[in-house]
Structures are given as structure tokens and as C-alpha cells.
Coordinates of C-alpha atoms and ligand atoms in Angstrom, one line a residue:
M1264 CA 9.8 -24.7 3.2
T1265 CA 11.7 -25.2 6.4
P1266 CA 11.7 -28.8 7.5
F1267 CA 11.6 -29.8 11.2
T1268 CA 15.0 -30.2 12.8
R1269 CA 15.1 -30.6 16.6
P1270 CA 16.4 -27.2 18.0
P1271 CA 19.9 -27.9 19.3
G1272 CA 20.1 -27.9 23.1
Y1273 CA 16.3 -27.8 23.5
T1274 CA 15.2 -30.9 25.4
R1275 CA 11.4 -30.6 25.4
I1276 CA 10.8 -32.2 22.0
K1277 CA 11.2 -35.9 21.5
V1278 CA 11.3 -37.4 18.0
V1279 CA 9.5 -40.8 17.9
D1280 CA 9.5 -43.5 15.2
S1281 CA 6.0 -44.9 15.3
F1282 CA 2.3 -44.0 16.0
H1283 CA 2.4 -46.4 19.0
E1284 CA 5.4 -44.5 20.5
L1285 CA 3.7 -41.2 19.7
I1286 CA 0.5 -42.0 21.7
T1287 CA 2.0 -44.0 24.5
T1288 CA 5.1 -42.0 25.6
P1289 CA 4.3 -40.0 28.7
F1290 CA 5.2 -36.3 28.7
G1291 CA 6.9 -36.9 32.1
S1292 CA 8.8 -34.0 33.6
S1293 CA 10.7 -32.9 30.6
F1294 CA 9.1 -33.4 27.2
N1295 CA 6.1 -31.4 26.1
A1296 CA 6.0 -32.3 22.4
F1297 CA 6.4 -35.6 20.5
C1298 CA 7.1 -35.5 16.8
W1299 CA 6.6 -38.6 14.6
K1300 CA 8.9 -37.5 11.9
R1301 CA 7.8 -38.7 8.4
K1302 CA 8.3 -38.1 4.7
L1303 CA 4.8 -38.9 3.4
P1304 CA 4.5 -40.1 -0.2
G1305 CA 1.9 -38.7 -2.6
N1306 CA 0.9 -35.4 -4.2
F1307 CA -0.8 -33.2 -1.6
S1308 CA -0.8 -30.2 -3.9
E1309 CA -3.1 -32.0 -6.2
V1310 CA -5.5 -32.7 -3.4
V1311 CA -5.6 -29.1 -2.3
E1312 CA -6.0 -27.9 -6.0
H1313 CA -9.1 -30.1 -6.3
L1314 CA -10.6 -28.9 -3.0
G1315 CA -10.8 -25.5 -4.7
A1316 CA -10.8 -21.9 -3.5
S1317 CA -12.4 -20.6 -0.3
D1318 CA -11.8 -17.5 1.8
G1319 CA -11.7 -19.3 5.1
I1320 CA -11.5 -22.8 6.5
T1321 CA -13.1 -25.8 4.8
T1322 CA -13.4 -29.0 6.8
V1323 CA -12.9 -32.0 4.4
E1324 CA -14.8 -35.1 5.0
D1325 CA -13.5 -38.6 4.1
S1326 CA -16.3 -39.0 1.6
R1327 CA -15.2 -35.8 -0.2
L1328 CA -11.6 -37.0 -0.3
L1329 CA -12.6 -40.3 -1.8
A1330 CA -14.7 -38.6 -4.5
L1331 CA -11.9 -36.3 -5.8
P1332 CA -10.7 -37.2 -9.3
M1333 CA -7.1 -37.9 -8.6
S1334 CA -4.0 -39.1 -10.4
A1335 CA -2.2 -42.1 -8.8
A1336 CA 0.1 -39.7 -6.8
G1337 CA -3.0 -37.8 -5.6
R1338 CA -4.6 -41.1 -4.5
V1339 CA -1.5 -42.0 -2.5
A1340 CA -1.8 -38.6 -0.6
I1341 CA -5.4 -39.3 0.1
E1342 CA -4.6 -42.7 1.4
A1343 CA -2.1 -41.2 3.8
L1344 CA -4.7 -38.6 5.0
L1345 CA -7.2 -41.4 5.6
I1346 CA -4.7 -43.7 7.4
D1347 CA -3.8 -40.9 9.9
Q1348 CA -7.4 -40.2 10.6
R1349 CA -8.2 -43.9 11.1
L1350 CA -5.2 -44.3 13.5
L1351 CA -6.4 -41.4 15.6
R1352 CA -10.1 -42.5 15.5
D1353 CA -9.1 -46.0 16.6
H1354 CA -7.4 -44.3 19.5
G1355 CA -10.7 -42.7 20.5
L1356 CA -9.9 -39.2 19.1
A1357 CA -11.9 -37.1 16.6
P1358 CA -9.5 -35.7 14.0
V1359 CA -10.6 -33.0 11.7
L1360 CA -9.0 -32.3 8.3
D1361 CA -9.1 -28.6 7.4
C1362 CA -8.1 -26.8 4.2
I1363 CA -7.2 -23.4 5.4
H1364 CA -6.9 -20.3 3.3
C1365 CA -7.3 -17.9 6.2
Y1366 CA -8.2 -18.1 9.9
P1367 CA -10.5 -15.6 11.5
R1368 CA -8.5 -12.7 13.1
D1369 CA -9.2 -11.1 16.4
E1370 CA -11.1 -8.1 15.1
D1371 CA -10.4 -5.9 18.1
P1372 CA -7.5 -7.4 19.8
G1373 CA -7.0 -4.8 22.5
P1374 CA -3.8 -5.4 24.6
V1375 CA -3.6 -9.2 23.7
A1376 CA -4.6 -10.8 20.4
T1377 CA -6.2 -14.2 21.1
D1378 CA -6.3 -15.6 17.6
V1379 CA -4.2 -18.6 16.4
Y1380 CA -1.7 -16.4 14.6
S1381 CA -0.5 -15.4 18.1
F1382 CA 1.8 -17.8 20.1
H1383 CA -0.4 -19.7 22.5
A1384 CA -1.0 -22.8 24.5
D1385 CA -4.1 -24.9 23.9
S1386 CA -6.2 -25.6 27.0
A1387 CA -8.8 -27.9 28.4
T1388 CA -10.5 -28.4 31.7
V1389 CA -9.5 -32.1 31.8
E1390 CA -6.3 -33.9 30.8
A1391 CA -5.9 -33.8 27.0
D1392 CA -3.3 -33.3 24.3
T1393 CA -3.4 -31.7 20.9
Y1394 CA -2.4 -33.7 17.8
L1395 CA -1.6 -31.9 14.6
C1396 CA 0.0 -32.5 11.2
T1397 CA 0.5 -30.0 8.3
Y1398 CA 0.4 -31.9 5.0
H1399 CA 0.6 -28.9 2.7
G1400 CA 1.2 -25.2 2.9
A1401 CA 3.1 -23.4 5.6
P1402 CA 3.6 -25.6 8.7
S1403 CA 2.7 -24.7 12.3
E1404 CA 5.4 -22.9 14.3
G1405 CA 6.6 -23.5 17.9
L1406 CA 8.3 -21.4 20.5
H1407 CA 10.7 -22.7 23.2
N1408 CA 9.2 -22.3 26.6
D1409 CA 12.4 -20.6 27.8
E1410 CA 12.1 -18.1 25.0
A1411 CA 8.4 -17.2 25.8
Q1412 CA 6.8 -14.8 28.2
R1413 CA 3.1 -14.8 29.0
R1414 CA 1.7 -11.6 27.6
V1415 CA -0.3 -11.0 30.8
D1416 CA 3.1 -10.9 32.8
I1417 CA 4.4 -8.0 30.7
P1418 CA 3.8 -5.0 33.0
E1419 CA 2.5 -2.6 30.4
T1420 CA 0.1 -5.2 29.0
R1421 CA -1.1 -6.2 32.5
A1422 CA -1.7 -2.6 33.3
E1423 CA -3.8 -2.2 30.1
L1424 CA -5.8 -5.3 30.9
L1425 CA -6.4 -4.1 34.5
K1426 CA -7.8 -0.9 33.1
L1427 CA -10.1 -2.9 30.8
F1428 CA -11.1 -5.1 33.7
G1429 CA -11.7 -2.1 35.9
G1430 CA -10.7 -3.7 39.2
D1431 CA -7.8 -4.8 41.3
D1432 CA -5.1 -7.4 40.5
N1433 CA -6.8 -10.2 42.5
D1434 CA -8.3 -13.6 42.0
D1435 CA -11.2 -12.1 40.0
F1436 CA -8.8 -10.4 37.7
R1437 CA -6.9 -13.7 37.2
E1438 CA -10.2 -15.4 36.4
Y1439 CA -11.0 -12.7 33.9
L1440 CA -7.6 -13.3 32.2
K1441 CA -8.3 -17.0 32.0
E1442 CA -11.9 -16.6 30.8
N1443 CA -10.8 -14.3 28.0
C1444 CA -7.8 -16.6 27.0
Y1445 CA -5.4 -13.7 27.6
S1446 CA -3.3 -15.9 30.0
L1447 CA -2.7 -18.5 27.2
H1448 CA -0.9 -16.1 24.8
Y1449 CA 2.9 -15.6 24.8
A1450 CA 5.3 -13.1 23.4
P1451 CA 8.7 -14.3 22.1
V1452 CA 11.7 -12.8 23.8
P1453 CA 13.8 -10.6 21.6
Q1454 CA 16.4 -13.3 20.7
A1455 CA 13.8 -16.1 20.3
Q1456 CA 14.2 -18.6 17.5
P1457 CA 10.8 -20.2 16.8
F1458 CA 11.0 -23.6 15.2
C1459 CA 9.0 -25.1 12.3
F1460 CA 6.8 -28.2 12.8
G1461 CA 7.6 -29.3 9.2
L1462 CA 5.4 -31.0 6.7
G1463 CA 4.1 -34.5 7.1
N1464 CA 5.1 -34.9 10.7
L1465 CA 2.4 -35.9 13.2
W1466 CA 2.8 -34.0 16.5
R1467 CA 1.4 -34.6 19.9
I1468 CA 1.8 -31.6 22.1
A1469 CA 1.1 -30.8 25.7
I1470 CA -1.7 -28.4 26.5
D1471 CA -2.6 -26.4 29.6
Y1472 CA -5.0 -28.2 31.9
P1473 CA -5.4 -28.4 35.7
G1474 CA -2.7 -30.7 37.2
S1475 CA -0.5 -31.0 34.0
S1476 CA 3.0 -32.1 34.9
V1477 CA 4.7 -30.1 32.1
P1478 CA 4.5 -26.6 30.7
P1479 CA 2.3 -26.5 27.5
C1480 CA 3.9 -26.6 24.1
I1481 CA 3.6 -23.0 22.7
H1482 CA 2.7 -22.8 19.1
R1483 CA 0.9 -20.7 16.4
A1484 CA -0.5 -20.8 12.9
P1485 CA 1.8 -19.3 10.3
E1486 CA 0.7 -16.0 8.7
T1487 CA -1.6 -16.7 5.7
V1488 CA -0.5 -14.8 2.7
P1489 CA -3.1 -14.1 -0.1
G1490 CA -2.1 -16.0 -3.2
Q1491 CA 0.0 -18.5 -1.3
P1492 CA -1.2 -22.2 -1.3
P1493 CA -3.6 -23.1 1.4
R1494 CA -2.7 -25.3 4.3
L1495 CA -4.0 -28.8 4.7
L1496 CA -4.0 -29.5 8.4
L1497 CA -5.1 -32.4 10.6
I1498 CA -6.0 -31.4 14.1
C1499 CA -7.6 -33.0 17.2
Ligands
LIG1882 FE1 -3.4 -24.1 19.1

């Protein structure tokens, strides 16, 4: 498993030392991702094993976690999961803990796939951030902003989208790209070196919203491979 190491020379990520610093540091004009780097104690594999098989995403409630028959190391992991959720809830957020075997895929992606396996920016209509932490399984992946190109800006892709839209490249077309989330998806440039969010680190990343002062943090879910351990992911 690749741990997170700050990509050399890339200045948009700041590593922080506490939850307080994670939630209070402003993105400002440079940073668009904060990483509270941690080595969490506990056996998260045991938690995932007890959650059992599924062919999609299972949201895990606190009550279910507390009812799992665990060894001491498994209980330590559960305590860590509950503490993170408590911290975020106390901050007015609504974290969700998911055990992920597989995400839904874009069935008929057309020129631009819009599922979470594609590099994308999260978005909202008002100021907001995304928090996420992978505790187990393959961690999320990030892409430097200067190694990313919006798929809708690639001439061949834009031409295909225009054909689908059936009109001119005008405000209505740009609205169509937005409504269908096409404008939120990015292609890595040929020499791009995506980075790994690592396990146990709690991230706060910038998203796309009107008036944001920084470009959004581009990220994706790793490929899910049948037979590989599921991911345990906190998100809000
Ligand atoms: Fe996302």
C-alpha cells in the first residue's frame, strides 16, 4: 500500500498536526488540500471482515460497529472510527462511514465518464469542503491541478459533447456541461503522477463552488478489484 508523502515541489497540499488545524486553516490562495497525517492504532481488517460481503456499498452505523464481536485490537479500531465521526459531528458535519466493495459505474459514459473512478472535483452550490479518510483497502488518489485537464476542454471530447447537446457552444451548452457534471471531470496529462491519500489520514479538500478562492482538489476512487479487500471510507 502506498503511504501518503507530499509530492515534492507541489505546494497545494499542507500537512497539519491536529483536527483543530485541519478544520480552521483557510485554503487561502495556495492550498486546496489539508492532510492530518496519522498512524491509527487498531485492526481495521477485523472490522471489515465482520462487516461481511456485499456487492456494493454498505453504510455502517455506529450502533452496528458497537455490536460487532471484536478482539481488543478490533475494538481499538472501532474507537478510532467513532472518535473521528464524533469530531466531525461536533463541528456540525454529517460524516458517513461506508464499506465499499464496488461503486456504481457509469453504464453508458459517452464522451465523459462521470463516476467516482474518474478524476473529478466535488461541487456544491454554496461554500463547502469534502472530508475523507480511508481506513482500510485502497486509498483515494489525487491529481495535481497542473497535471490535469478538464475533459470538456479537450477539443475532440468537446466536439462529441456538442454533438450530443445538438446546439452551439454557448451559455446553454456550458450549462448543459455543468448540469451533467461533465465539466467536473479531468484527464491526467501524459506525464502526470497521481498521489495517494494514504491510510488513516483525515483529509479536508477544496471543492468547486461559486466564489471559491482556490481550484478544487482533483481526486478519484481507486479501481475496485474483485477479490481484493473492501475499502472502509469516511466521507462528508
Ligand atoms: Fe469526490
